[in-house]
mmCIF file of C-alpha atoms in Angstrom:
data_model
loop_
_atom_site.group_PDB
_atom_site.id
_atom_site.type_symbol
_atom_site.label_atom_id
_atom_site.label_comp_id
_atom_site.label_asym_id
_atom_site.label_seq_id
_atom_site.Cartn_x
_atom_site.Cartn_y
_atom_site.Cartn_z
ATOM 1 C CA MET A 282 0.000 0.000 0.000
ATOM 2 C CA GLN A 283 1.167 3.533 -0.769
ATOM 3 C CA LEU A 284 -0.219 6.638 0.944
ATOM 4 C CA THR A 285 0.435 10.277 0.082
ATOM 5 C CA ILE A 286 1.600 12.308 3.060
ATOM 6 C CA HIS A 287 1.704 16.096 3.322
ATOM 7 C CA GLN A 288 3.567 18.064 5.982
ATOM 8 C CA ILE A 289 2.195 21.539 6.595
ATOM 9 C CA ASP A 290 3.297 24.365 8.897
ATOM 10 C CA ALA A 291 0.093 25.787 10.415
ATOM 11 C CA PHE A 292 -0.701 29.164 11.975
ATOM 12 C CA THR A 293 2.138 30.779 10.050
ATOM 13 C CA SER A 294 2.990 32.024 6.560
ATOM 14 C CA GLU A 295 6.698 31.211 7.046
ATOM 15 C CA LEU A 296 8.379 27.838 6.808
ATOM 16 C CA PHE A 297 9.800 26.509 10.076
ATOM 17 C CA LYS A 298 7.380 28.619 12.137
ATOM 18 C CA GLY A 299 3.985 27.788 13.612
ATOM 19 C CA ASN A 300 3.186 24.146 14.289
ATOM 20 C CA TYR A 301 3.811 21.275 11.923
ATOM 21 C CA ALA A 302 1.259 18.600 11.113
ATOM 22 C CA ALA A 303 1.155 15.644 8.777
ATOM 23 C CA VAL A 304 -1.982 15.076 6.689
ATOM 24 C CA ILE A 305 -2.991 11.745 5.135
ATOM 25 C CA ASP A 306 -6.219 11.420 3.164
ATOM 26 C CA VAL A 307 -7.442 7.813 2.983
ATOM 27 C CA GLU A 308 -10.205 6.118 0.998
ATOM 28 C CA ALA A 309 -11.100 3.930 4.001
ATOM 29 C CA TRP A 310 -9.901 4.011 7.593
ATOM 30 C CA LEU A 311 -6.727 2.158 8.449
ATOM 31 C CA SER A 312 -6.614 0.190 11.684
ATOM 32 C CA ASP A 313 -6.199 2.222 14.874
ATOM 33 C CA GLU A 314 -2.904 0.446 15.522
ATOM 34 C CA LEU A 315 -1.525 1.366 12.101
ATOM 35 C CA MET A 316 -2.602 5.020 12.377
ATOM 36 C CA LEU A 317 -0.940 5.242 15.779
ATOM 37 C CA GLN A 318 2.231 3.681 14.360
ATOM 38 C CA ILE A 319 2.245 6.208 11.509
ATOM 39 C CA GLY A 320 1.722 9.059 13.976
ATOM 40 C CA ALA A 321 4.653 7.846 16.055
ATOM 41 C CA GLU A 322 6.844 7.409 12.971
ATOM 42 C CA ASN A 323 6.010 10.908 11.703
ATOM 43 C CA ASN A 324 6.867 12.299 15.157
ATOM 44 C CA VAL A 325 5.184 15.666 14.559
ATOM 45 C CA SER A 326 2.702 17.217 16.976
ATOM 46 C CA GLU A 327 -0.222 15.626 15.148
ATOM 47 C CA THR A 328 -0.960 13.509 12.131
ATOM 48 C CA ALA A 329 -4.449 14.146 10.731
ATOM 49 C CA PHE A 330 -6.186 11.347 8.847
ATOM 50 C CA THR A 331 -9.148 12.368 6.684
ATOM 51 C CA CYS A 332 -11.700 10.193 4.911
ATOM 52 C CA LYS A 333 -14.284 11.545 2.458
ATOM 53 C CA GLN A 334 -17.907 10.732 3.266
ATOM 54 C CA ALA A 335 -20.864 10.121 0.937
ATOM 55 C CA ASP A 336 -22.201 13.663 1.476
ATOM 56 C CA GLY A 337 -18.897 15.273 0.438
ATOM 57 C CA SER A 338 -17.763 16.100 3.968
ATOM 58 C CA PHE A 339 -14.700 14.517 5.589
ATOM 59 C CA ALA A 340 -14.350 12.536 8.771
ATOM 60 C CA ILE A 341 -11.150 13.507 10.579
ATOM 61 C CA ARG A 342 -9.033 11.852 13.266
ATOM 62 C CA TRP A 343 -5.852 13.129 14.931
ATOM 63 C CA PHE A 344 -2.897 11.156 16.307
ATOM 64 C CA SER A 345 -0.002 12.505 18.331
ATOM 65 C CA PRO A 346 3.175 10.413 18.555
ATOM 66 C CA LEU A 347 1.689 8.876 21.723
ATOM 67 C CA MET A 348 -2.084 8.516 21.282
ATOM 68 C CA GLU A 349 -5.242 9.488 19.435
ATOM 69 C CA ILE A 350 -6.313 13.043 20.301
ATOM 70 C CA ASP A 351 -9.953 14.184 20.585
ATOM 71 C CA PHE A 352 -9.456 17.547 18.860
ATOM 72 C CA CYS A 353 -6.544 19.336 17.198
ATOM 73 C CA GLY A 354 -6.907 22.799 15.683
ATOM 74 C CA HIS A 355 -3.589 23.200 13.886
ATOM 75 C CA ALA A 356 -3.828 19.799 12.181
ATOM 76 C CA THR A 357 -7.386 20.672 11.123
ATOM 77 C CA LEU A 358 -6.014 23.833 9.509
ATOM 78 C CA ALA A 359 -3.308 21.751 7.809
ATOM 79 C CA ALA A 360 -5.906 19.252 6.546
ATOM 80 C CA ALA A 361 -8.105 22.051 5.187
ATOM 81 C CA PHE A 362 -5.074 23.527 3.411
ATOM 82 C CA VAL A 363 -4.409 20.197 1.690
ATOM 83 C CA LEU A 364 -8.022 19.378 0.781
ATOM 84 C CA CYS A 365 -8.854 22.860 -0.528
ATOM 85 C CA GLU A 366 -5.772 22.634 -2.722
ATOM 86 C CA GLN A 367 -6.520 19.100 -3.934
ATOM 87 C CA HIS A 368 -10.210 19.660 -4.686
ATOM 88 C CA ASP A 369 -10.007 23.351 -5.686
ATOM 89 C CA VAL A 370 -12.668 24.363 -3.142
ATOM 90 C CA LYS A 371 -12.938 27.153 -0.579
ATOM 91 C CA GLN A 372 -14.861 25.303 2.111
ATOM 92 C CA VAL A 373 -14.318 21.959 3.836
ATOM 93 C CA THR A 374 -16.604 20.366 6.422
ATOM 94 C CA PHE A 375 -15.098 17.911 8.895
ATOM 95 C CA HIS A 376 -16.810 15.638 11.388
ATOM 96 C CA ALA A 377 -15.194 14.349 14.592
ATOM 97 C CA PRO A 378 -16.931 12.497 17.433
ATOM 98 C CA ALA A 379 -15.654 14.730 20.264
ATOM 99 C CA VAL A 380 -16.443 18.110 18.666
ATOM 100 C CA GLY A 381 -19.066 17.416 16.000
ATOM 101 C CA GLU A 382 -19.122 19.427 12.766
ATOM 102 C CA LEU A 383 -16.173 21.689 11.918
ATOM 103 C CA ILE A 384 -16.576 24.112 9.010
ATOM 104 C CA ILE A 385 -13.381 25.557 7.522
ATOM 105 C CA ASN A 386 -13.471 28.404 4.980
ATOM 106 C CA LYS A 387 -10.569 29.540 2.814
ATOM 107 C CA ASN A 388 -10.611 33.336 2.612
ATOM 108 C CA ASN A 389 -9.689 35.435 -0.428
ATOM 109 C CA ASP A 390 -6.360 36.324 1.212
ATOM 110 C CA ALA A 391 -5.520 32.570 1.491
ATOM 111 C CA SER A 392 -6.041 32.494 5.260
ATOM 112 C CA PHE A 393 -8.383 29.895 6.765
ATOM 113 C CA ALA A 394 -11.281 30.599 9.129
ATOM 114 C CA MET A 395 -12.183 27.644 11.349
ATOM 115 C CA THR A 396 -15.392 27.684 13.377
ATOM 116 C CA PHE A 397 -15.208 25.481 16.466
ATOM 117 C CA PRO A 398 -17.459 24.945 19.521
ATOM 118 C CA LYS A 399 -16.687 27.349 22.370
ATOM 119 C CA GLN A 400 -14.986 25.618 25.311
ATOM 120 C CA ALA A 401 -14.753 28.415 27.875
ATOM 121 C CA PRO A 402 -12.970 27.556 31.143
ATOM 122 C CA SER A 403 -14.389 28.014 34.635
ATOM 123 C CA GLU A 404 -12.857 28.423 38.081
ATOM 124 C CA ALA A 405 -10.891 25.328 39.074
ATOM 125 C CA GLU A 406 -11.588 23.620 42.391
ATOM 126 C CA ASN A 407 -9.477 21.078 44.283
ATOM 127 C CA ILE A 408 -6.381 22.005 42.298
ATOM 128 C CA PRO A 409 -3.670 19.309 42.555
ATOM 129 C CA SER A 410 -0.462 20.396 44.265
ATOM 130 C CA GLU A 411 1.458 18.909 41.329
ATOM 131 C CA LEU A 412 0.196 21.759 39.155
ATOM 132 C CA PHE A 413 1.715 24.457 41.369
ATOM 133 C CA ASP A 414 4.856 22.429 42.062
ATOM 134 C CA GLY A 415 5.328 21.876 38.329
ATOM 135 C CA LEU A 416 5.483 25.628 37.573
ATOM 136 C CA SER A 417 8.536 27.817 38.228
ATOM 137 C CA ILE A 418 6.307 30.912 38.582
ATOM 138 C CA GLN A 419 3.056 30.790 40.508
ATOM 139 C CA PRO A 420 -0.096 31.998 38.687
ATOM 140 C CA ILE A 421 -2.572 34.546 39.998
ATOM 141 C CA LYS A 422 -5.556 32.379 39.031
ATOM 142 C CA VAL A 423 -6.326 28.834 37.855
ATOM 143 C CA LEU A 424 -9.238 27.864 35.610
ATOM 144 C CA LYS A 425 -9.978 24.679 33.701
ATOM 145 C CA ASN A 426 -12.075 23.201 30.926
ATOM 146 C CA GLN A 427 -12.286 19.655 29.598
ATOM 147 C CA GLN A 428 -8.884 20.000 27.919
ATOM 148 C CA ALA A 429 -6.533 21.786 30.323
ATOM 149 C CA TYR A 430 -5.788 23.811 33.400
ATOM 150 C CA PHE A 431 -5.533 27.517 32.541
ATOM 151 C CA VAL A 432 -2.862 29.228 34.645
ATOM 152 C CA ILE A 433 -3.286 33.001 34.452
ATOM 153 C CA TYR A 434 -0.345 35.355 34.896
ATOM 154 C CA GLU A 435 -0.113 39.060 35.676
ATOM 155 C CA ASN A 436 2.259 39.838 32.798
ATOM 156 C CA GLU A 437 3.484 38.253 29.590
ATOM 157 C CA GLU A 438 7.110 38.062 30.767
ATOM 158 C CA ASP A 439 6.026 35.445 33.315
ATOM 159 C CA VAL A 440 4.568 33.325 30.510
ATOM 160 C CA VAL A 441 7.662 33.709 28.319
ATOM 161 C CA HIS A 442 10.111 32.840 31.116
ATOM 162 C CA LEU A 443 8.010 30.085 32.719
ATOM 163 C CA LYS A 444 9.736 26.734 33.234
ATOM 164 C CA THR A 445 7.875 23.511 33.937
ATOM 165 C CA ASP A 446 8.531 20.119 35.465
ATOM 166 C CA SER A 447 7.093 17.678 32.940
ATOM 167 C CA SER A 448 7.240 14.754 35.355
ATOM 168 C CA LEU A 449 4.801 16.592 37.652
ATOM 169 C CA LEU A 450 2.550 18.018 34.946
ATOM 170 C CA LYS A 451 2.282 14.536 33.432
ATOM 171 C CA THR A 452 0.415 13.398 36.550
ATOM 172 C CA LEU A 453 -2.428 15.828 35.718
ATOM 173 C CA TYR A 454 -3.548 13.637 32.772
ATOM 174 C CA PRO A 455 -6.045 13.773 31.096
ATOM 175 C CA LEU A 456 -5.726 17.541 31.573
ATOM 176 C CA ASP A 457 -2.861 19.528 30.040
ATOM 177 C CA VAL A 458 -1.692 23.008 31.097
ATOM 178 C CA VAL A 459 -1.908 26.347 29.281
ATOM 179 C CA ALA A 460 -0.189 29.474 30.638
ATOM 180 C CA THR A 461 -1.541 32.819 29.478
ATOM 181 C CA ALA A 462 -1.371 36.576 30.066
ATOM 182 C CA LYS A 463 -2.455 39.844 28.518
ATOM 183 C CA SER A 464 0.027 41.078 25.912
ATOM 184 C CA SER A 465 1.298 44.468 24.775
ATOM 185 C CA GLU A 466 1.720 43.523 21.089
ATOM 186 C CA TYR A 467 -1.223 41.109 20.899
ATOM 187 C CA ASP A 468 -4.373 40.873 22.987
ATOM 188 C CA PHE A 469 -2.993 37.809 24.780
ATOM 189 C CA ILE A 470 -0.206 35.264 24.590
ATOM 190 C CA SER A 471 0.015 31.667 25.751
ATOM 191 C CA ARG A 472 2.151 28.559 26.004
ATOM 192 C CA TYR A 473 0.838 24.991 26.080
ATOM 193 C CA PHE A 474 2.310 22.023 27.960
ATOM 194 C CA TRP A 475 1.119 18.451 27.330
ATOM 195 C CA PRO A 476 3.763 15.964 28.517
ATOM 196 C CA ALA A 477 1.298 13.095 29.007
ATOM 197 C CA SER A 478 -0.379 13.464 25.618
ATOM 198 C CA GLY A 479 2.196 14.484 23.046
ATOM 199 C CA GLY A 480 5.327 16.279 24.242
ATOM 200 C CA ASP A 481 6.703 18.737 26.766
ATOM 201 C CA GLU A 482 5.466 21.849 24.928
ATOM 202 C CA ASP A 483 3.261 22.214 21.871
ATOM 203 C CA PHE A 484 4.298 24.859 19.346
ATOM 204 C CA VAL A 485 0.862 26.281 18.441
ATOM 205 C CA THR A 486 -2.386 24.805 19.752
ATOM 206 C CA GLY A 487 -5.584 25.765 17.954
ATOM 207 C CA SER A 488 -7.940 23.787 20.179
ATOM 208 C CA ILE A 489 -6.981 25.555 23.411
ATOM 209 C CA HIS A 490 -7.868 28.922 21.881
ATOM 210 C CA THR A 491 -11.522 27.858 21.950
ATOM 211 C CA GLY A 492 -11.104 28.308 25.709
ATOM 212 C CA LEU A 493 -8.519 31.113 25.787
ATOM 213 C CA ALA A 494 -10.438 33.423 23.460
ATOM 214 C CA PRO A 495 -13.711 33.387 25.475
ATOM 215 C CA TYR A 496 -11.766 34.047 28.692
ATOM 216 C CA TRP A 497 -9.859 37.016 27.267
ATOM 217 C CA ALA A 498 -12.938 38.313 25.440
ATOM 218 C CA GLN A 499 -14.630 38.629 28.827
ATOM 219 C CA GLN A 500 -11.561 40.122 30.514
ATOM 220 C CA LEU A 501 -10.861 42.670 27.766
ATOM 221 C CA GLY A 502 -14.437 43.440 26.768
ATOM 222 C CA LYS A 503 -13.976 42.616 23.087
ATOM 223 C CA LYS A 504 -15.043 39.768 20.819
ATOM 224 C CA SER A 505 -12.265 39.941 18.206
ATOM 225 C CA LEU A 506 -8.802 39.231 19.576
ATOM 226 C CA SER A 507 -5.253 38.773 18.310
ATOM 227 C CA ALA A 508 -3.411 35.836 19.881
ATOM 228 C CA TYR A 509 0.202 34.656 19.860
ATOM 229 C CA GLN A 510 1.504 31.324 21.153
ATOM 230 C CA ALA A 511 4.993 32.070 22.450
ATOM 231 C CA SER A 512 6.745 28.759 21.790
ATOM 232 C CA SER A 513 10.177 28.409 20.205
ATOM 233 C CA ARG A 514 8.528 28.394 16.751
ATOM 234 C CA GLY A 515 5.715 30.811 17.565
ATOM 235 C CA GLY A 516 2.366 31.187 15.854
ATOM 236 C CA HIS A 517 -0.347 33.807 15.433
ATOM 237 C CA MET A 518 -4.095 33.594 14.971
ATOM 238 C CA GLN A 519 -7.135 35.857 15.034
ATOM 239 C CA CYS A 520 -9.945 34.783 17.367
ATOM 240 C CA ASP A 521 -13.597 35.838 16.988
ATOM 241 C CA VAL A 522 -15.888 34.840 19.824
ATOM 242 C CA GLY A 523 -19.576 34.160 19.214
ATOM 243 C CA ASP A 524 -22.358 33.015 21.516
ATOM 244 C CA HIS A 525 -21.575 29.331 21.097
ATOM 245 C CA THR A 526 -18.559 29.210 18.791
ATOM 246 C CA VAL A 527 -15.031 30.532 18.374
ATOM 247 C CA THR A 528 -13.670 31.237 14.892
ATOM 248 C CA LEU A 529 -9.893 30.960 14.566
ATOM 249 C CA THR A 530 -8.270 32.485 11.495
ATOM 250 C CA GLY A 531 -4.730 31.624 10.477
ATOM 251 C CA ARG A 532 -2.449 30.771 7.589
ATOM 252 C CA ALA A 533 -0.529 27.681 6.553
ATOM 253 C CA VAL A 534 2.377 26.836 4.270
ATOM 254 C CA ARG A 535 3.459 23.564 2.693
ATOM 255 C CA TYR A 536 6.763 22.013 3.771
ATOM 256 C CA MET A 537 6.675 18.763 1.817
ATOM 257 C CA GLN A 538 4.690 16.023 0.063
ATOM 258 C CA GLY A 539 5.816 12.414 -0.056
ATOM 259 C CA THR A 540 4.822 8.766 -0.135
ATOM 260 C CA ILE A 541 4.427 6.251 2.692
ATOM 261 C CA TYR A 542 5.141 2.638 1.719
ATOM 262 C CA LEU A 543 3.289 0.067 3.806
#
């Protein structure tokens, strides 16, 4: 069997920035074991597998090097980039069990607008000591949603200089950790740590912005926000917060296309 594989840098218009994802479009699902093996072999943040459905939409599944992931924003952007290019369309609809329908539109400026369900965080209770012990700088507030603990900082320098103990944060599974603060250049910045699910730090994480954007929209009194994920690669996106959804707009650039031999 031969499969075409694409590697795309998402949430950036520059190569070697943003977050990389592999995209593999299949005619029928491979076994879970094989998809996990491919994800581990690719060793990028996520590998997205897509499969066209009878109605023209695509089912989508995401695999980190360690496990299947419920929802991945940057790999969804990468998959939309590939499918819009392949099929010469400006809209792709994905379906995923954990998040339902995902509609991705390619804008006239070649950016992609992705509308996702809002996943706003709430005040965290019974916070594990491992969270505080795993952070070199203590936050001023802790929230959480179904994906992660949100550790809120007074200033963006704390987020940039934060160090973590992955062995402690790993014990928080299934929750990851996102650190965030108001920013001078952007509306807010963040960093995302997921040692139990994929790696010590993710480069740019679309999914967590469905929680970050509603929080900062409330704090700043605005519904359209500019966000930057301050990892070593860095990535930018625009966030528009609706009543029940968050629309993330970002760019992507192709790194490579190749063939997998199975």
